[in-house]
CSV table of C-alpha atoms in Angstrom, one decimal:
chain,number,residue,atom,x,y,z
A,198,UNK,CA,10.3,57.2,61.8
A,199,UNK,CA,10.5,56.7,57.7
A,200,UNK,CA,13.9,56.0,56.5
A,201,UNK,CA,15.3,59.0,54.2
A,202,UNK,CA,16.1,57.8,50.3
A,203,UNK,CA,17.2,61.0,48.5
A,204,UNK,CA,17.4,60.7,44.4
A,205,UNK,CA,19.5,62.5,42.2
A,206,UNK,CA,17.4,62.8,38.4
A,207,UNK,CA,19.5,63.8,35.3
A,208,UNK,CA,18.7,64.0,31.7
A,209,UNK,CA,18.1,60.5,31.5
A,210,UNK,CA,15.1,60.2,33.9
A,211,UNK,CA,13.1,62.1,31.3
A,212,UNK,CA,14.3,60.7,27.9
A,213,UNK,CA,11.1,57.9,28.2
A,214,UNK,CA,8.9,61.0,28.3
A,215,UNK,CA,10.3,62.1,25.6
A,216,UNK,CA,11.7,64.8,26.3
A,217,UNK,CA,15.4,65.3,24.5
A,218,UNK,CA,18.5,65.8,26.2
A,219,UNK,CA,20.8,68.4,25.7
A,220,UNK,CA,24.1,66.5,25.3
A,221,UNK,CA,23.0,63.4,23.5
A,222,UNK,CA,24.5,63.2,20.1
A,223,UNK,CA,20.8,64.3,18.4
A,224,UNK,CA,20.5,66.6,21.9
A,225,UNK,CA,19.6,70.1,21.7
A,226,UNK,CA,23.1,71.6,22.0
A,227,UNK,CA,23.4,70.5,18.3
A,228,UNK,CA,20.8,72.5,17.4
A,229,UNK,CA,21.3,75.7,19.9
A,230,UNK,CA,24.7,76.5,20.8
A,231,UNK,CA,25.0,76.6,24.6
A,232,UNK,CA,26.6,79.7,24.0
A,233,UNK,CA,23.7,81.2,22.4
A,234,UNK,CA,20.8,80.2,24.8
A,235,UNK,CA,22.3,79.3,28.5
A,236,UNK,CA,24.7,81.7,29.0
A,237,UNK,CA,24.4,84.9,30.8
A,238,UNK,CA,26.5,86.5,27.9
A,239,UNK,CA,23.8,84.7,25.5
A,240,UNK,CA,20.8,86.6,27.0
A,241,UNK,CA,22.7,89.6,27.1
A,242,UNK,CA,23.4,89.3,23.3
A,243,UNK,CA,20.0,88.3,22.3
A,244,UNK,CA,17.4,88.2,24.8
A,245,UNK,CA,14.7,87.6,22.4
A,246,UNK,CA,16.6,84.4,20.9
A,247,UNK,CA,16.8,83.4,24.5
A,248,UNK,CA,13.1,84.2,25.3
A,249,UNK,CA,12.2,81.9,22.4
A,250,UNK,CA,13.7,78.7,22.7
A,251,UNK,CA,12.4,78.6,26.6
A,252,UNK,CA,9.2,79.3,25.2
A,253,UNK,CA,9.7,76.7,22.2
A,254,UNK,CA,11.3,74.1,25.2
A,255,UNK,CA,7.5,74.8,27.3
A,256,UNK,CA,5.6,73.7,24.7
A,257,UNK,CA,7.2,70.7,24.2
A,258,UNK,CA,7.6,70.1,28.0
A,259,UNK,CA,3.9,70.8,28.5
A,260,UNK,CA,3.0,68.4,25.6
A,261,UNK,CA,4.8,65.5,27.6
A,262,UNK,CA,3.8,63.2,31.0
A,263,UNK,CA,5.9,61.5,33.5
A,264,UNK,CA,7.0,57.7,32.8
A,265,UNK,CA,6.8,55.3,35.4
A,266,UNK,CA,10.1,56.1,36.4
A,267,UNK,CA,9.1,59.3,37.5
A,268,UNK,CA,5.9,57.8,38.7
A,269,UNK,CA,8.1,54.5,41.0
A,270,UNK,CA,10.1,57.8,42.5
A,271,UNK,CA,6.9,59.6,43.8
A,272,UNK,CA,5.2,56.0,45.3
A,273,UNK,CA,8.1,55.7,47.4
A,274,UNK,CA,6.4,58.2,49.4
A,275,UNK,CA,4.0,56.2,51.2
A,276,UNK,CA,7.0,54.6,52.6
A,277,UNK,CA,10.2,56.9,52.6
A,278,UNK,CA,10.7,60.2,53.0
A,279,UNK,CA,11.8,61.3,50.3
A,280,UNK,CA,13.7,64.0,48.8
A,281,UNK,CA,14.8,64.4,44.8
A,282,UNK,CA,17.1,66.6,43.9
A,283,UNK,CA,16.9,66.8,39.6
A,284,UNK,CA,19.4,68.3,37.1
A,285,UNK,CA,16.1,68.2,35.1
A,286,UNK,CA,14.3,72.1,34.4
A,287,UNK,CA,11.0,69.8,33.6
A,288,UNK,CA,8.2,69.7,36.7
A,289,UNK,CA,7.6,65.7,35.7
A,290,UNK,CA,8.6,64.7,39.1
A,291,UNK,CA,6.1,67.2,40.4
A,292,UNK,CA,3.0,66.1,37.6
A,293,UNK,CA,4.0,62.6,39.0
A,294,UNK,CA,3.3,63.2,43.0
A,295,UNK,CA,6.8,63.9,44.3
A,296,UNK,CA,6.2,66.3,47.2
A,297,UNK,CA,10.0,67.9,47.7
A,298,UNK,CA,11.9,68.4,44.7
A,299,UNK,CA,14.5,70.2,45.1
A,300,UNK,CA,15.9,72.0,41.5
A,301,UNK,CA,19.7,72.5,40.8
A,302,UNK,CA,19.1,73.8,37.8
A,303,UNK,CA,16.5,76.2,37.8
A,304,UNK,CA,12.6,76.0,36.6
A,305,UNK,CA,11.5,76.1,33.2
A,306,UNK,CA,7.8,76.9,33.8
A,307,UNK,CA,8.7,79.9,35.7
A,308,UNK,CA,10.2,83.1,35.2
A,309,UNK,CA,12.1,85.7,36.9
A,310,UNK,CA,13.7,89.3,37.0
A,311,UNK,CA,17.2,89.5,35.3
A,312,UNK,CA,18.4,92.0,37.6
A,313,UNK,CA,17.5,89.6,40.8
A,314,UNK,CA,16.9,85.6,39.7
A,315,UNK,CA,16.2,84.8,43.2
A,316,UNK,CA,13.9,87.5,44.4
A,317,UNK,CA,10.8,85.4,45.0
A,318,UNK,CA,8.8,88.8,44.5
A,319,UNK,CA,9.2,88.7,41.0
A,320,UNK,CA,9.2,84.7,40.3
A,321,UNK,CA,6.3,84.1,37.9
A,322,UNK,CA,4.6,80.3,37.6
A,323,UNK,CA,3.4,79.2,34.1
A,324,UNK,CA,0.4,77.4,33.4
A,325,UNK,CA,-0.2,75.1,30.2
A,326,UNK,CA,-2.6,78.2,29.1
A,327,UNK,CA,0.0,80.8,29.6
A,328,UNK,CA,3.5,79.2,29.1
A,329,UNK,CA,4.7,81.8,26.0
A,330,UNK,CA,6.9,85.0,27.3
A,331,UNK,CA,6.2,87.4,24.7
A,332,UNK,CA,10.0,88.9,24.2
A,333,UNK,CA,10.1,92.5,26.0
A,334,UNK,CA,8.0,91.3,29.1
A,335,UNK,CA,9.1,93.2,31.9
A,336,UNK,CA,9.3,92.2,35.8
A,337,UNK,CA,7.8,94.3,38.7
A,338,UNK,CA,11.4,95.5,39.0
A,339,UNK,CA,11.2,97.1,35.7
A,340,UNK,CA,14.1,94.7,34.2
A,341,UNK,CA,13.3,91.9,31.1
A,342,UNK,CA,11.8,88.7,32.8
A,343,UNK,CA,14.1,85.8,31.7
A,344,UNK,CA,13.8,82.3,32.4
A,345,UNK,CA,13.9,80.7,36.1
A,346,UNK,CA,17.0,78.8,34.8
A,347,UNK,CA,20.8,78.7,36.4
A,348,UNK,CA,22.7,79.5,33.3
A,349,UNK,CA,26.3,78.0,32.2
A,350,UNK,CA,28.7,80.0,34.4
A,351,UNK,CA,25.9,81.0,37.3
A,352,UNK,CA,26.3,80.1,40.7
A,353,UNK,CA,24.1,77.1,41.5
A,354,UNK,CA,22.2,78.0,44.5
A,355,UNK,CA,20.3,75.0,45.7
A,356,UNK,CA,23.3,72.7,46.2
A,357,UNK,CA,23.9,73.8,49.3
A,358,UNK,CA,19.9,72.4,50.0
A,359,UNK,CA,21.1,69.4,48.0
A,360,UNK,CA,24.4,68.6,49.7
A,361,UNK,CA,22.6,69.1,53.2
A,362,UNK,CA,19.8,66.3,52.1
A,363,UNK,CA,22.5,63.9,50.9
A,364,UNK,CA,24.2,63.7,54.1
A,365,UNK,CA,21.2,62.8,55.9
A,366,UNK,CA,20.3,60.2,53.3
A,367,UNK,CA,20.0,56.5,54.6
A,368,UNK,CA,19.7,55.8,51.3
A,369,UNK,CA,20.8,57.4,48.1
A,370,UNK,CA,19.8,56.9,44.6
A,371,UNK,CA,21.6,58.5,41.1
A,372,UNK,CA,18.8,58.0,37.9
A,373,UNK,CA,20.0,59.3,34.2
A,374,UNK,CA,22.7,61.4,34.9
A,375,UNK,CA,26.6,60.4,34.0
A,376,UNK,CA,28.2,62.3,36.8
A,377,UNK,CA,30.1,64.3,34.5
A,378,UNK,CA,28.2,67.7,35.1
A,379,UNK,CA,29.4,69.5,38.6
A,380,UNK,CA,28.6,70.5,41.2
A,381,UNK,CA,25.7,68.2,41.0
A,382,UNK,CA,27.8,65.2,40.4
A,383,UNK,CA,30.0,65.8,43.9
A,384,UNK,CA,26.5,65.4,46.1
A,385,UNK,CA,27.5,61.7,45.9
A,386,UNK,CA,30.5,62.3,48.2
A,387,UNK,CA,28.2,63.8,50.7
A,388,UNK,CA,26.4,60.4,51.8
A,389,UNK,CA,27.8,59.3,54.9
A,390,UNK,CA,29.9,55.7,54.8
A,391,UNK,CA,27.8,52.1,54.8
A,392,UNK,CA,24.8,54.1,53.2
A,393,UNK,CA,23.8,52.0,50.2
A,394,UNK,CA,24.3,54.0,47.1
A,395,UNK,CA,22.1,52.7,43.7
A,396,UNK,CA,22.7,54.3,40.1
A,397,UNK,CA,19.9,53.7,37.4
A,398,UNK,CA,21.6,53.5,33.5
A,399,UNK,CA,22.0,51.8,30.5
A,400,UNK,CA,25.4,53.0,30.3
A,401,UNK,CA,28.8,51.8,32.3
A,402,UNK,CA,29.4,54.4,34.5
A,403,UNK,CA,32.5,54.8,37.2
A,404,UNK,CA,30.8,55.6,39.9
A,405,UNK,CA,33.2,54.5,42.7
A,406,UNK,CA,33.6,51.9,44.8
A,407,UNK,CA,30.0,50.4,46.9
A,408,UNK,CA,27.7,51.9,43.9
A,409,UNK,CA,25.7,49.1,42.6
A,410,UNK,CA,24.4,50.1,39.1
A,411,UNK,CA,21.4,48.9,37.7
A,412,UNK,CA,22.4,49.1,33.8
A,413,UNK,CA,18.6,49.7,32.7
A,414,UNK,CA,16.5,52.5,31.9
A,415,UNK,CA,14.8,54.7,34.4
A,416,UNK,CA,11.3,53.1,34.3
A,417,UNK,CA,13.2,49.3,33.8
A,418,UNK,CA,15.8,50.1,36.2
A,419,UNK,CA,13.7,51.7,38.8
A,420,UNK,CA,10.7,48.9,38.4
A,421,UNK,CA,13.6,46.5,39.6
A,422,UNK,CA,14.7,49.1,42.3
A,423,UNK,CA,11.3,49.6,43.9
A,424,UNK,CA,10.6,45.9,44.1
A,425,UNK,CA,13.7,45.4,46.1
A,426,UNK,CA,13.1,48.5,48.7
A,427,UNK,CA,9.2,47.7,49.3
């Protein structure tokens, strides 16, 4: 029976893609307040704004390709199971190979009714061809389709999937994420004790005790990583 490795993915697993983070000084909070675009109150306001920069964010996302970071995650496969649980709204660990990603945070290339997120009846995929919600667009329910994202202030609905996955990890592994952003940042407290815990950054994090950080990148760091678990 494969041992179980479960990753946690953050901003900074997709930063070598290219992809910009949102709280980076340059990210793209400075140039759309949160407020504005990821809040329930935001689309509410302005669903059209909202509708846009999801739109704008596809594009870009569509013009991108997993790094090898991504890439090292998905060949663990052939030798774990694995489970990652991203932060990310990107599908790069999907383009890459990963097989069960689970999604805190929602999924930019789909989109759902605003008066039921979750209702899979009305969850629409994207497709590079088709990625643009033309403002107005209406679900089956007869509400505005909005994007398949958990905004600021939204319940989180997958972390009870993720904390469950965690505590059967035998190993667990944190890439580009500075545990500052909850609840995603508690799953670490759900590995059981003596399970070797890994964390992929350039920068110093604290952690906690029995983390060994790898202060690299997520391709540099997880290059190192891969060699060491195959």
């Amino acid at each position: 029976m494969k041992k179980k490795i479960v990753v946690l993915t953050g901003a900074g697993m997709s930063v070598e893609s290219g992809l910009k983070t949102f709280r980076d000084a340059d990210g793209l909070w400075e140039e759309y307040p949160v407020a504005k675009v990821a809040t329930h109150e935001g689309w509410e306001a302005d669903p059209e704004l909202v509708t846009n920069f999801y739109n704008m964010l596809r594009k870009k996302c569509w013009g991108v390709k997993p790094n090898e970071g991504h890439r090292l995650v998905a060949e663990l496969e052939k030798k774990y199971d694995v489970t990652v649980v991203t932060q990310n709204v990107d599908n790069l660990h999907e383009q890459a190979g990963s097989t069960h990603v689970v999604h805190l945070h929602g999924e930019l290339m789909k989109v759902c009714s605003s008066n039921n997120v979750d209702d899979p009846r009305y969850i629409q995929q994207l497709t590079p061809d088709n990625c643009e919600i033309k403002p107005g667009t209406k679900a089956g329910d007869g509400s505005l389709l909005r994007p398949y994202i958990v905004f600021f202030g939204e319940a989180v609905p997958n972390i009870s999937i993720a904390a469950e996955e965690a505590q059967k990890a035998d190993i667990f592994i944190i890439i580009g994420t500075s545990l500052n952003v909850y609840p995603a940042a508690g799953l670490v407290h759900y590995v059981r004790p003596g399970v070797p815990v890994y964390l992929i950054d350039p920068n110093p994090i604290n952690a906690g005790a029995g983390v060994k950080q790898i202060m690299k990148g997520a391709s540099e760091g997880m290059r190192e990583l891969y060699k060491e678990l195959t």
